[in-house]
Amino acid sequence: MPDNEKVKILCVDDEKNVLHALERFFLDDDYEILTAGSGDEGLRMLVEEQPVQVVISDYRMPVMNGVDFLKEVYLRWPETIRIVLSGYADAGVIVAAINEGHIYKFIPKPWNEDELRFTVSNSLERYHLQRHNRELVAALAHYNEMLEKMVQERTADLELRNGALAIAQSMLHSLPFPVIGIDTAGMMVQGNQKAVELFREVESALLGTDCRDVLPQDVCRLLPDLAGDDVACLSWIRHGTHYDVHITPFGRYGQRGTVIMLIEKDRHTVE
C-alpha cells in the first residue's frame, strides 16, 4: 500500500472492556485503531473512515450479529479483510461466518496474542496483494482497450489502403496502353491488362518474368542507370506496331524500380 496510507483497523464489540483490550494490544503497532459498540455504529464509521483495511468483529452482538455485520461490510467494501473474534465457538456459527460474511479468519476468545498479531499481519498483506491485483487488472484492461483501439484504427487504415489499392489497380487495368512495373533485379512485378495482351505468349507467367526475355535489349540496358528524375524514351516495333517506350524510375515508400509505358504511335508492316 502507499507509504502515505495509514493502516486502519476497526474493532466492533458490544463489550467496552474488549475494545479497550484490543486498543492496548495494538498500542505499540503503527495502526490507527477504530472502535464501535455495534454493527450499525461500525457501518457508519466505515463510511466516514475509508479506507479501512481490516475489520475485527465479535459474533454475539445485539440487534445485528457479527455475521450480518460482516456480510454487509463485504457487500459494500469487499476489499476489506474481515475477522471474527468470538467466544461462541459453535461449528455452525463458524461456517455461517465464513460463507455469509466471507471472513478471512475466525479467532476464539480469549485470543492468543501471537495468533491475533500474526492474523492481522497476514490480513494486511492479503489486502495489499488484492489491491495490487486489482490495479494490475485495471491497468491490463486499460492496455487492452488501447490495443483494441489501435487494432481498430489499424484495420480501418488497412481497409482504406486496400480500397485505394483496388482503385489504383482498376485504374491501371483501364489504361488504353501497356504498363509494366520492373523491380531493381529486372523482374516484371506488375502489368496491366494491355501488357498481358501484348505479351500474350507469356500471359500465364508475365509477373516474375525477367524483362530481358520480353523487352528489347536497348530498354533493358537503360534500366540500371536510370535514377531520380531521369526519363528515357525509345522506339520499339513489335508485331508490326510502333511503340514509344517511356521509361521512368520510381523510389517511394521503400520500393524502387522502373515503370515502362508503351504508347502506340502508328501501325506499319515490317517485312
Coordinates of C-alpha atoms in Angstrom, one line a residue:
M1 CA 0.0 0.0 0.0
P2 CA 1.1 3.6 -0.5
D3 CA 3.6 4.9 2.1
N4 CA 1.3 7.7 3.0
E5 CA -1.8 5.5 3.6
K6 CA -2.5 5.0 7.3
V7 CA -3.4 1.4 8.3
K8 CA -6.8 1.4 10.0
I9 CA -8.3 -1.5 11.9
L10 CA -11.9 -1.3 13.0
C11 CA -12.8 -3.3 16.1
V12 CA -16.5 -3.9 16.7
D13 CA -17.8 -5.4 20.0
D14 CA -20.7 -4.5 22.4
E15 CA -18.3 -5.1 25.4
K16 CA -16.2 -2.0 26.0
N17 CA -13.6 -3.9 28.0
V18 CA -12.9 -6.0 24.9
L19 CA -12.5 -2.9 22.8
H20 CA -10.1 -1.3 25.4
A21 CA -8.1 -4.6 25.5
L22 CA -7.7 -4.5 21.7
E23 CA -6.6 -0.9 21.8
R24 CA -4.0 -1.8 24.4
F25 CA -2.9 -4.8 22.4
F26 CA -2.2 -2.8 19.2
L27 CA -0.7 0.2 21.2
D28 CA 2.8 -0.4 20.0
D29 CA 1.9 -1.1 16.4
D30 CA 1.7 1.6 13.7
Y31 CA -2.0 1.2 13.3
E32 CA -4.9 3.5 13.8
I33 CA -7.4 1.6 15.9
L34 CA -11.1 2.5 15.5
T35 CA -13.8 1.1 17.8
A36 CA -17.5 0.7 17.6
G37 CA -20.0 -0.8 20.0
S38 CA -22.5 -2.2 17.5
G39 CA -22.8 -3.2 13.9
D40 CA -24.7 -0.1 12.9
E41 CA -22.0 2.1 14.5
G42 CA -19.4 0.1 12.7
L43 CA -21.0 0.7 9.3
R44 CA -21.3 4.4 10.0
M45 CA -17.6 4.5 10.9
L46 CA -16.6 2.6 7.8
V47 CA -18.4 5.2 5.7
E48 CA -16.5 8.0 7.4
E49 CA -13.1 6.5 7.7
Q50 CA -12.4 4.8 4.3
P51 CA -10.2 3.2 3.5
V52 CA -10.2 0.7 6.4
Q53 CA -8.1 -2.3 5.7
V54 CA -9.2 -4.7 8.5
V55 CA -12.4 -5.2 10.4
I56 CA -12.4 -7.4 13.6
S57 CA -15.9 -8.1 14.9
D58 CA -17.4 -10.0 17.7
Y59 CA -20.1 -12.6 16.7
R60 CA -22.7 -12.2 19.5
M61 CA -23.9 -8.6 19.5
P62 CA -27.5 -7.3 20.0
V63 CA -29.6 -6.1 17.0
M64 CA -27.0 -7.0 14.4
N65 CA -24.8 -10.0 15.0
G66 CA -21.2 -10.3 13.7
V67 CA -22.1 -12.4 10.6
D68 CA -24.8 -10.0 9.5
F69 CA -22.5 -7.1 10.1
L70 CA -19.6 -8.6 8.1
K71 CA -21.9 -9.7 5.3
E72 CA -22.9 -6.0 4.9
V73 CA -19.2 -5.0 5.1
Y74 CA -18.4 -7.5 2.3
L75 CA -21.2 -6.2 0.1
R76 CA -20.2 -2.5 0.5
W77 CA -16.4 -2.8 0.9
P78 CA -15.4 -6.2 -0.4
E79 CA -11.7 -5.4 -0.3
T80 CA -11.7 -5.0 3.5
I81 CA -10.3 -8.1 5.3
R82 CA -12.9 -9.4 7.8
I83 CA -12.1 -11.3 11.0
V84 CA -14.5 -12.8 13.6
L85 CA -13.4 -12.7 17.2
S86 CA -15.8 -14.6 19.5
G87 CA -16.1 -16.8 22.5
Y88 CA -19.0 -18.6 20.9
A89 CA -17.2 -21.4 19.1
D90 CA -20.2 -23.3 17.7
A91 CA -19.2 -25.0 14.4
G92 CA -22.4 -23.7 12.7
V93 CA -21.5 -20.2 13.6
I94 CA -18.1 -20.6 12.1
V95 CA -19.5 -22.0 8.9
A96 CA -22.0 -19.2 8.7
A97 CA -19.4 -16.6 9.3
I98 CA -17.2 -18.0 6.6
N99 CA -19.9 -18.5 4.0
E100 CA -22.1 -15.4 4.6
G101 CA -19.6 -12.9 6.0
H102 CA -16.8 -14.0 3.7
I103 CA -14.4 -13.8 6.7
Y104 CA -10.7 -14.4 6.5
K105 CA -10.2 -15.9 9.9
F106 CA -12.3 -17.0 13.0
I107 CA -10.3 -16.4 16.2
P108 CA -11.8 -17.6 19.6
K109 CA -11.9 -15.6 22.8
P110 CA -9.8 -15.3 24.8
W111 CA -7.5 -14.8 21.9
N112 CA -3.9 -15.9 21.6
E113 CA -1.8 -12.8 21.2
D114 CA 0.6 -14.3 18.8
E115 CA -2.2 -15.8 16.7
L116 CA -4.0 -12.4 16.6
R117 CA -0.9 -10.4 15.7
F118 CA 0.0 -13.0 13.0
T119 CA -3.5 -12.9 11.6
V120 CA -3.6 -9.1 11.4
S121 CA -0.2 -9.0 9.7
N122 CA -1.3 -11.6 7.1
S123 CA -4.6 -9.7 6.7
L124 CA -2.8 -6.6 5.8
E125 CA -0.5 -8.5 3.3
R126 CA -3.6 -10.0 1.8
Y127 CA -5.3 -6.6 1.5
H128 CA -2.2 -5.2 -0.2
L129 CA -2.0 -8.2 -2.7
Q130 CA -5.7 -7.9 -3.5
R131 CA -5.4 -4.2 -4.2
H132 CA -2.2 -4.7 -6.2
N133 CA -4.0 -7.4 -8.3
R134 CA -7.0 -5.0 -8.9
E135 CA -4.6 -2.3 -10.0
L136 CA -2.9 -4.8 -12.4
V137 CA -6.2 -5.9 -13.8
A138 CA -7.3 -2.3 -14.3
A139 CA -4.0 -1.5 -16.0
L140 CA -4.4 -4.6 -18.2
A141 CA -7.9 -3.6 -19.1
H142 CA -6.8 -0.1 -20.0
Y143 CA -3.9 -1.5 -22.1
N144 CA -6.3 -3.9 -23.8
E145 CA -8.7 -1.1 -24.5
M146 CA -5.9 1.0 -26.0
L147 CA -4.7 -2.1 -28.0
E148 CA -8.2 -2.7 -29.3
K149 CA -8.5 0.9 -30.4
M150 CA -5.1 0.7 -32.1
V151 CA -6.2 -2.5 -33.9
Q152 CA -9.4 -0.9 -35.0
E153 CA -7.6 2.2 -36.3
R154 CA -5.0 -0.1 -38.0
T155 CA -7.8 -2.2 -39.5
A156 CA -9.6 0.9 -40.8
D157 CA -6.3 2.2 -42.2
L158 CA -5.6 -1.1 -43.9
E159 CA -9.2 -1.2 -45.3
L160 CA -8.6 2.3 -46.6
R161 CA -5.3 1.4 -48.2
N162 CA -6.8 -1.8 -49.6
G163 CA -9.6 0.2 -51.1
A164 CA -7.1 2.7 -52.6
L165 CA -5.0 -0.2 -53.9
A166 CA -8.1 -1.7 -55.6
I167 CA -9.0 1.6 -57.2
A168 CA -5.3 2.0 -58.4
Q169 CA -5.3 -1.5 -59.8
S170 CA -8.6 -0.8 -61.6
M171 CA -7.3 2.4 -63.0
L172 CA -4.1 0.7 -64.1
H173 CA -6.0 -2.0 -65.9
S174 CA -8.3 0.6 -67.6
L175 CA -5.4 2.4 -69.2
P176 CA -5.5 2.0 -73.0
F177 CA -1.8 1.2 -73.4
P178 CA 0.5 -1.4 -71.8
V179 CA 2.1 -0.5 -68.5
I180 CA 4.8 -2.7 -66.9
G181 CA 6.5 -2.5 -63.5
I182 CA 10.0 -3.8 -63.1
D183 CA 12.0 -4.2 -59.9
T184 CA 15.7 -3.4 -59.4
A185 CA 16.6 -7.0 -60.3
G186 CA 14.9 -6.7 -63.7
M187 CA 11.9 -8.9 -62.8
M188 CA 8.5 -7.9 -64.1
V189 CA 6.3 -7.3 -60.9
Q190 CA 3.4 -5.5 -62.4
G191 CA 1.5 -5.4 -65.6
N192 CA -1.9 -4.2 -66.7
Q193 CA -4.4 -5.9 -68.9
K194 CA -3.0 -4.3 -72.1
A195 CA 0.5 -5.6 -71.1
V196 CA -0.8 -9.1 -70.7
E197 CA -2.4 -8.9 -74.1
L198 CA 0.8 -7.5 -75.7
F199 CA 2.9 -10.3 -74.2
R200 CA 0.3 -13.0 -74.9
E201 CA 3.0 -15.7 -75.2
V202 CA 3.9 -15.3 -71.5
E203 CA 0.5 -14.5 -70.2
S204 CA 0.4 -17.3 -67.7
A205 CA 3.7 -16.1 -66.1
L206 CA 4.1 -12.4 -67.0
L207 CA 4.7 -11.4 -63.4
G208 CA 8.0 -12.9 -62.3
T209 CA 9.5 -13.0 -65.9
D210 CA 12.9 -11.5 -66.5
C211 CA 12.4 -8.3 -68.5
R212 CA 15.2 -9.3 -70.8
D213 CA 13.1 -12.2 -72.0
V214 CA 10.4 -9.9 -73.4
L215 CA 11.7 -6.4 -73.8
P216 CA 14.3 -5.2 -76.3
Q217 CA 17.9 -5.1 -75.2
D218 CA 18.1 -1.3 -75.6
V219 CA 15.4 -0.9 -73.0
C220 CA 16.9 -3.4 -70.6
R221 CA 20.4 -1.8 -70.8
L222 CA 19.0 1.5 -69.7
L223 CA 17.2 0.3 -66.5
P224 CA 20.2 0.1 -64.1
D225 CA 21.4 3.5 -65.0
L226 CA 18.2 5.5 -64.5
A227 CA 17.6 7.2 -61.2
G228 CA 15.8 10.1 -59.7
D229 CA 14.0 12.2 -62.2
D230 CA 15.6 10.6 -65.2
V231 CA 13.2 9.7 -68.0
A232 CA 14.1 7.8 -71.2
C233 CA 12.1 7.4 -74.3
L234 CA 12.9 4.9 -77.0
S235 CA 11.1 3.4 -80.0
W236 CA 10.2 -0.2 -80.4
I237 CA 8.3 -2.1 -83.1
R238 CA 6.5 -5.3 -82.0
H239 CA 4.2 -7.4 -84.1
G240 CA 4.0 -4.6 -86.7
T241 CA 3.1 -1.9 -84.2
H242 CA 5.3 1.1 -83.5
Y243 CA 5.6 2.0 -79.8
D244 CA 7.1 4.9 -78.0
V245 CA 8.7 3.3 -74.9
H246 CA 8.6 5.7 -71.9
I247 CA 10.9 4.6 -69.0
T248 CA 10.5 6.2 -65.6
P249 CA 12.3 5.2 -62.4
F250 CA 10.5 5.3 -59.0
G251 CA 11.7 5.1 -55.4
R252 CA 9.0 5.9 -52.9
Y253 CA 7.6 4.2 -49.7
G254 CA 10.7 1.9 -49.6
Q255 CA 10.1 0.5 -53.0
R256 CA 12.4 1.0 -56.0
G257 CA 12.0 0.0 -59.6
T258 CA 11.0 1.3 -63.1
V259 CA 7.7 1.9 -64.8
I260 CA 7.6 1.3 -68.6
M261 CA 4.7 2.6 -70.7
L262 CA 4.3 1.5 -74.3
I263 CA 2.4 4.2 -76.2
E264 CA 1.3 3.0 -79.6
K265 CA 2.5 5.6 -82.3
D266 CA 1.3 4.1 -85.6
R267 CA 1.0 0.8 -87.4
H268 CA 3.0 -0.4 -90.3
T269 CA 4.0 -3.7 -91.8
V270 CA 7.6 -4.8 -91.2
E271 CA 8.8 -7.3 -93.7

